[in-house]
Short mmCIF file of C-alpha atoms in Angstrom, two decimals:
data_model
loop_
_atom_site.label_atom_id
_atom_site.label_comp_id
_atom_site.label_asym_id
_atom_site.label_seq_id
_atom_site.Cartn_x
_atom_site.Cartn_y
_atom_site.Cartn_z
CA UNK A 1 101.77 0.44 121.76
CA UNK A 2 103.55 -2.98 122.49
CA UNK A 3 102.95 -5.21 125.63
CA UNK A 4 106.33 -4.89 126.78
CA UNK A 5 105.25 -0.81 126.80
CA UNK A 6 102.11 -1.16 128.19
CA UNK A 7 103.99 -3.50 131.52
CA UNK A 8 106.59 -0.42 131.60
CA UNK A 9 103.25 1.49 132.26
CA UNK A 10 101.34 -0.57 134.76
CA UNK A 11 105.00 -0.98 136.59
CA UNK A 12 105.44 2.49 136.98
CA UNK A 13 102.16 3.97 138.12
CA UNK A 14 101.73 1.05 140.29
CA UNK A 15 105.50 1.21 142.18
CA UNK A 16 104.88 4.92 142.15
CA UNK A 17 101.89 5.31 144.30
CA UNK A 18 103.25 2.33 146.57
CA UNK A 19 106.68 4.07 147.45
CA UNK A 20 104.98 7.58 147.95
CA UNK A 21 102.12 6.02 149.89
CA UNK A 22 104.75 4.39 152.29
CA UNK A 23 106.91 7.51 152.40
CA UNK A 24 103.84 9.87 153.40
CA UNK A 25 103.59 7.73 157.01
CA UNK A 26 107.41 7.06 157.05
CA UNK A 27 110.10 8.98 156.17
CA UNK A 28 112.38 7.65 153.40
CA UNK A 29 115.92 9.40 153.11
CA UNK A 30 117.08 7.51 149.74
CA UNK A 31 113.97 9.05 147.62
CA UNK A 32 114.94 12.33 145.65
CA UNK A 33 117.52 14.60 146.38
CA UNK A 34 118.07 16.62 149.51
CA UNK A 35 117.25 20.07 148.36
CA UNK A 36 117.76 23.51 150.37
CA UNK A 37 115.04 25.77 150.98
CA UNK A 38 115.00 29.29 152.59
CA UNK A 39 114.49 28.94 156.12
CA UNK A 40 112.33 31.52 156.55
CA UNK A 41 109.41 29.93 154.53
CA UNK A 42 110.34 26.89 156.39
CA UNK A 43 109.58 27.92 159.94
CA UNK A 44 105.73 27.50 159.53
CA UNK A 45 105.39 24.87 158.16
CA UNK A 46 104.79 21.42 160.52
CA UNK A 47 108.36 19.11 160.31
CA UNK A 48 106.17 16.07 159.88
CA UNK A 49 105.30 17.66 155.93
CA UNK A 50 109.72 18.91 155.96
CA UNK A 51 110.39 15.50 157.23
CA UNK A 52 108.34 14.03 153.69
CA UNK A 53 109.33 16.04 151.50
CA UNK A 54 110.84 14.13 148.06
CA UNK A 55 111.80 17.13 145.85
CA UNK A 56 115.23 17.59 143.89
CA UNK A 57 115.21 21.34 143.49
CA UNK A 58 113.11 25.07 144.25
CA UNK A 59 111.06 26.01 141.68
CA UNK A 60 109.20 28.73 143.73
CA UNK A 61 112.05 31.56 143.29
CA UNK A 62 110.25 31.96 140.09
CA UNK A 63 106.41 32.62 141.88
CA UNK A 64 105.52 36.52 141.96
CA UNK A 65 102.99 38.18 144.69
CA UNK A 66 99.25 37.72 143.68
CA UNK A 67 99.55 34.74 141.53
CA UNK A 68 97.47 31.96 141.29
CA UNK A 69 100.03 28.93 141.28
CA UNK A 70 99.40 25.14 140.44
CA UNK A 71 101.82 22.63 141.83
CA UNK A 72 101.94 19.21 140.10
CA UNK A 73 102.13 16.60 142.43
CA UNK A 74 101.97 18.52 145.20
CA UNK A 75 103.11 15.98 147.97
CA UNK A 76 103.07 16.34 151.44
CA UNK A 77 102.02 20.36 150.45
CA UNK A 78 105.54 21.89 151.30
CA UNK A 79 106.04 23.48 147.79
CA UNK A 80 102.76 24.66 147.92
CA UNK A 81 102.97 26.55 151.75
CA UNK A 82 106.45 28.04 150.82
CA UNK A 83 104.28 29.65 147.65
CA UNK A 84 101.39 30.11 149.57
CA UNK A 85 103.47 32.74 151.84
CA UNK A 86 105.42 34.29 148.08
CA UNK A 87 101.99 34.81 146.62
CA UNK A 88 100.43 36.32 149.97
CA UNK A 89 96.65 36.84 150.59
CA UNK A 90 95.59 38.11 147.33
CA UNK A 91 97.22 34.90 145.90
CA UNK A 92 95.92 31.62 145.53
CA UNK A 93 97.79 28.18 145.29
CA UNK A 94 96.58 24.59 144.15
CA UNK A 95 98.24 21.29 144.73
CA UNK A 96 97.16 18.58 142.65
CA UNK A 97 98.11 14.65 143.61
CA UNK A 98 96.57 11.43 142.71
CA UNK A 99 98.30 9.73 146.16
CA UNK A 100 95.55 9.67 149.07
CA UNK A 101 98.34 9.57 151.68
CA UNK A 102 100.19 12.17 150.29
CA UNK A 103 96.79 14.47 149.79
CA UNK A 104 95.91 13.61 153.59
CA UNK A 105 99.25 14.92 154.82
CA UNK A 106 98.75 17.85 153.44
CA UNK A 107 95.50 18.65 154.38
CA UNK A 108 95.89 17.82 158.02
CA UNK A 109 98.72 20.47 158.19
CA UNK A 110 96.95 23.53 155.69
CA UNK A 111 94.79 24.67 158.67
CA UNK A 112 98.15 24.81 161.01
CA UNK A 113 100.12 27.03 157.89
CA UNK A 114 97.38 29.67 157.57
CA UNK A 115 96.71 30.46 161.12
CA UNK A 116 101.00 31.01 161.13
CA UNK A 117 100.84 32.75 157.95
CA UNK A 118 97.69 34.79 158.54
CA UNK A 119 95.29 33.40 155.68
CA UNK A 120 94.38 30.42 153.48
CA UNK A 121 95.21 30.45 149.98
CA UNK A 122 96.12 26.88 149.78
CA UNK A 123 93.91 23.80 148.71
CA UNK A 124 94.45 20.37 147.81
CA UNK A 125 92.28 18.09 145.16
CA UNK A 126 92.42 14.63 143.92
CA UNK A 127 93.72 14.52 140.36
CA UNK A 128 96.42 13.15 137.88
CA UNK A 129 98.91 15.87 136.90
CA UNK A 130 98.64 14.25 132.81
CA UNK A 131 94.80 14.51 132.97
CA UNK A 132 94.04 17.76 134.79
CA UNK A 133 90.42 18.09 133.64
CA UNK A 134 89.32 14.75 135.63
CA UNK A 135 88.96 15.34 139.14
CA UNK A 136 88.85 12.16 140.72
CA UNK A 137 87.05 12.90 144.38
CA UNK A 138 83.70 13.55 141.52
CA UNK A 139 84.32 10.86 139.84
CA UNK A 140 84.60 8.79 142.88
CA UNK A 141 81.48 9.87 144.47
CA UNK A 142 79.94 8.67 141.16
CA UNK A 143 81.34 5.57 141.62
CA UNK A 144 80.03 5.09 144.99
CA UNK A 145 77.02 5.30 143.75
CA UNK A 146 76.94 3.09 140.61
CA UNK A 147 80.02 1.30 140.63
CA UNK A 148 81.30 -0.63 137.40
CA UNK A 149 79.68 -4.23 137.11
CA UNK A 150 78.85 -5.07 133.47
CA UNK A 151 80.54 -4.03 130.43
CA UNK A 152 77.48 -1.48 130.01
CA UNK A 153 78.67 0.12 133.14
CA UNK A 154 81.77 -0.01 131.85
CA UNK A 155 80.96 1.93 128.78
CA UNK A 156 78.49 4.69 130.76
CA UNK A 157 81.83 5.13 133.13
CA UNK A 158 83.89 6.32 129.79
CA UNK A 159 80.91 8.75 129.46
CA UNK A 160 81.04 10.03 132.91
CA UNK A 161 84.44 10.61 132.45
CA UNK A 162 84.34 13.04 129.83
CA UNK A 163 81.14 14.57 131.36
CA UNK A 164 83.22 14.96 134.53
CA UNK A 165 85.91 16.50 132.11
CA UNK A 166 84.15 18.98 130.33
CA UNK A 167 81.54 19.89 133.17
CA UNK A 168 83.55 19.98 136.24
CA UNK A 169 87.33 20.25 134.93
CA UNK A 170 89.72 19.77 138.23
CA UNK A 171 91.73 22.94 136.48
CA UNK A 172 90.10 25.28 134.44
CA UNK A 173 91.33 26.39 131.17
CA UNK A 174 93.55 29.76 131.56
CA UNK A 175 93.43 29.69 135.27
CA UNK A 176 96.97 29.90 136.44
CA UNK A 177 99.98 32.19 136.28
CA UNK A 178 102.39 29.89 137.39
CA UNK A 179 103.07 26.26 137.51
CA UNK A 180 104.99 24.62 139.20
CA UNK A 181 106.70 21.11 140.33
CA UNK A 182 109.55 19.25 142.24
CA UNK A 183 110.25 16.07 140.53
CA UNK A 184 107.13 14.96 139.36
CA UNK A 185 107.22 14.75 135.70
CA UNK A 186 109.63 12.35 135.39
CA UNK A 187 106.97 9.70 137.41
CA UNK A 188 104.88 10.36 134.89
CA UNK A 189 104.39 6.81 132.85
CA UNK A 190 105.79 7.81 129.18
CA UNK A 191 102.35 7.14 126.95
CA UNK A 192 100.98 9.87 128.90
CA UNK A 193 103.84 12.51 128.50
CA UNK A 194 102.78 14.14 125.77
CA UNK A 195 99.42 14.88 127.37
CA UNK A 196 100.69 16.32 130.22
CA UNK A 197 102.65 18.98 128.42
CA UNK A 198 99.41 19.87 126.97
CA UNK A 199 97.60 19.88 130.06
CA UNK A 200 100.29 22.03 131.60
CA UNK A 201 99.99 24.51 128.50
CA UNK A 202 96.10 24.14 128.60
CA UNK A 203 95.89 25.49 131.98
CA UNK A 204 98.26 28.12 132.05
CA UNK A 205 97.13 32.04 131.17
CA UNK A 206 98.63 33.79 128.30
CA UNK A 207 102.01 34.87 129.55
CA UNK A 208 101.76 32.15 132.22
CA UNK A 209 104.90 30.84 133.74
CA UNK A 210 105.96 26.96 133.98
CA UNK A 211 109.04 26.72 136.62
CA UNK A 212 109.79 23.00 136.75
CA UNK A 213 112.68 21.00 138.76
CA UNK A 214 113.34 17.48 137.51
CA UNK A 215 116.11 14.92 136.98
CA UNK A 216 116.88 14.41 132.92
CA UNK A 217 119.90 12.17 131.71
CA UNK A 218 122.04 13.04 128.87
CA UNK A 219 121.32 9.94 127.18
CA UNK A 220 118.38 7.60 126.56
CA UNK A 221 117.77 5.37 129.66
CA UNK A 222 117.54 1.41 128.61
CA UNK A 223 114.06 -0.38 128.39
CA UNK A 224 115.15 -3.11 131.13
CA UNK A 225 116.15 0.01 133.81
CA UNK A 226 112.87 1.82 133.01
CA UNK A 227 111.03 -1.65 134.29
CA UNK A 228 112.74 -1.86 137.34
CA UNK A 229 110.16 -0.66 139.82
CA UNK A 230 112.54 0.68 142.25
CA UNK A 231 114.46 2.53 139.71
CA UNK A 232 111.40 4.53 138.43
CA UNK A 233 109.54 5.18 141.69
CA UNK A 234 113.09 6.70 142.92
CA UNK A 235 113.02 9.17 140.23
CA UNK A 236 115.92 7.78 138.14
CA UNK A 237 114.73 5.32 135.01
CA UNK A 238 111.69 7.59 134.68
CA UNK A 239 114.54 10.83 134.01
CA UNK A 240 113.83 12.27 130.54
CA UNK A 241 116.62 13.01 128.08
CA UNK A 242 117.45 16.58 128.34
CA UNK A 243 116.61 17.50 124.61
CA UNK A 244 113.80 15.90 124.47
CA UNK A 245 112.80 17.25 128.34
CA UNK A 246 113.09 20.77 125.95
CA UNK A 247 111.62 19.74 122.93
CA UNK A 248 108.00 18.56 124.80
CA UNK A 249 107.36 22.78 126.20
CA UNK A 250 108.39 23.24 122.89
CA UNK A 251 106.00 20.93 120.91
CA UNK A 252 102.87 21.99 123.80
CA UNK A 253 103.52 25.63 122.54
CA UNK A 254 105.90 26.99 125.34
CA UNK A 255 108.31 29.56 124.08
CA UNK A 256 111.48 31.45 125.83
CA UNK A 257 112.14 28.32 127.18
CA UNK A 258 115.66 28.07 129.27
CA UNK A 259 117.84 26.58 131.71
CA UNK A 260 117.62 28.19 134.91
CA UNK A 261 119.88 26.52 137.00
CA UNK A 262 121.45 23.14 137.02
CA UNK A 263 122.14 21.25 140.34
#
């Protein structure tokens, strides 16, 4: 990997979590695309979490009764209550995010959802959608309590990561019928793309389902626009190229793989 890839990188991650951090306490009209939902699901669900909602399309039309669903990068929660209600009680659904704000939002309206709804199927945990064994409120606990000040704690930290991974995985293997997200992906830096195909295959059931809105361009996007900070944390230098969008399910081991519905 070059420099000028690894800056791409740090830009990215680092705009990202600034812009969505800022839009969980303040609404920002600009970010994503304004996307129609049925209003039905909508009614229970607080307006501060409709009001801060960043999505560009639905991808719960494809969640069935009783499944356990996984959104990636869950947001403010709203994909997750609209599934919450499609899956009913004897469903479950998961929201993973690695933005604090974002996570808080969501957790300070879940308790106001299930009393409307009747029950709570919904939770909310601390992770990055490209490294779903890791969950980061563990790993941050361990932290608190011997944080990183010598290259030796350095190198047991590496260690408690995998530990972390392999003891404690955020998402199990084989735990999910249906994943889903509202454009997420394409946030994603791209060194850690392939992984999180993988990780979206890993966690899926045999048979699982991945439904998945996101912006892709019919043509490669330039190096220079992919640095611009404000170009990537809007959702727009981060788009993938549609063929190679379809050839990453592909390549993680996804098959019947289609179009759905273009917006």
């Amino acid at each position: 990997m070059s420099r000028t890839q690894e800056a791409t990188g740090e830009v990215a991650e680092a705009s990202v979590y600034r812009r969505y951090a800022a839009a969980a306490n303040e609404r920002e009209a600009a970010l994503c695309c304004p996307v129609e939902y049925a209003a039905d699901f909508l009614s229970v669900i607080p307006d501060e979490v409709i009001e801060r909602d960043y999505g560009c399309g639905d991808p719960t039309p494809y969640v069935k009764r009783g499944d356990t669903v996984l959104d990636l990068g869950s947001g403010g929660g709203k994909l997750c209550f609209i599934a919450a209600q499609v899956v009913g009680a004897e469903g479950r659904v998961i929201g993973v995010d690695c933005n604090r704000e974002m996570l808080a939002l969501a957790k300070k309206h879940a308790p106001t959802v299930a009393d409307r709804i009747g029950h709570a199927n919904v939770e909310f945990r601390y992770g990055m959608i490209q490294d779903l064994r890791l969950d980061l409120a563990l790993l941050e606990d361990e932290l608190a309590k011997h944080p990183v000040r010598s290259s030796e704690d350095f190198l047991r930290l590496r260690h408690l990561q995998e530990t972390l991974r392999h003891d404690h995985p955020l998402i199990e293997d084989d735990s999910v019928d249906c994943v889903v997200s509202n454009c997420v992906l394409n946030l994603v830096r791209q060194e850690d793309r392939k992984t999180l195909f993988a990780e979206l295959f890993r966690v899926l059931k045999l048979g699982g389902r991945a439904a998945i809105s996101d912006i892709v361009s019919d043509e490669t996007v330039p190096e220079e626009m992919k640095r611009d900070p404000e170009l990537w944390s809007g959702c727009l230098s981060g788009a993938f190229r549609e063929d190679e969008f379809l050839k990453a399910f592909e390549d993680a081991g996804f098959y019947g793989i289609e179009i759905a519905k273009r917006a």
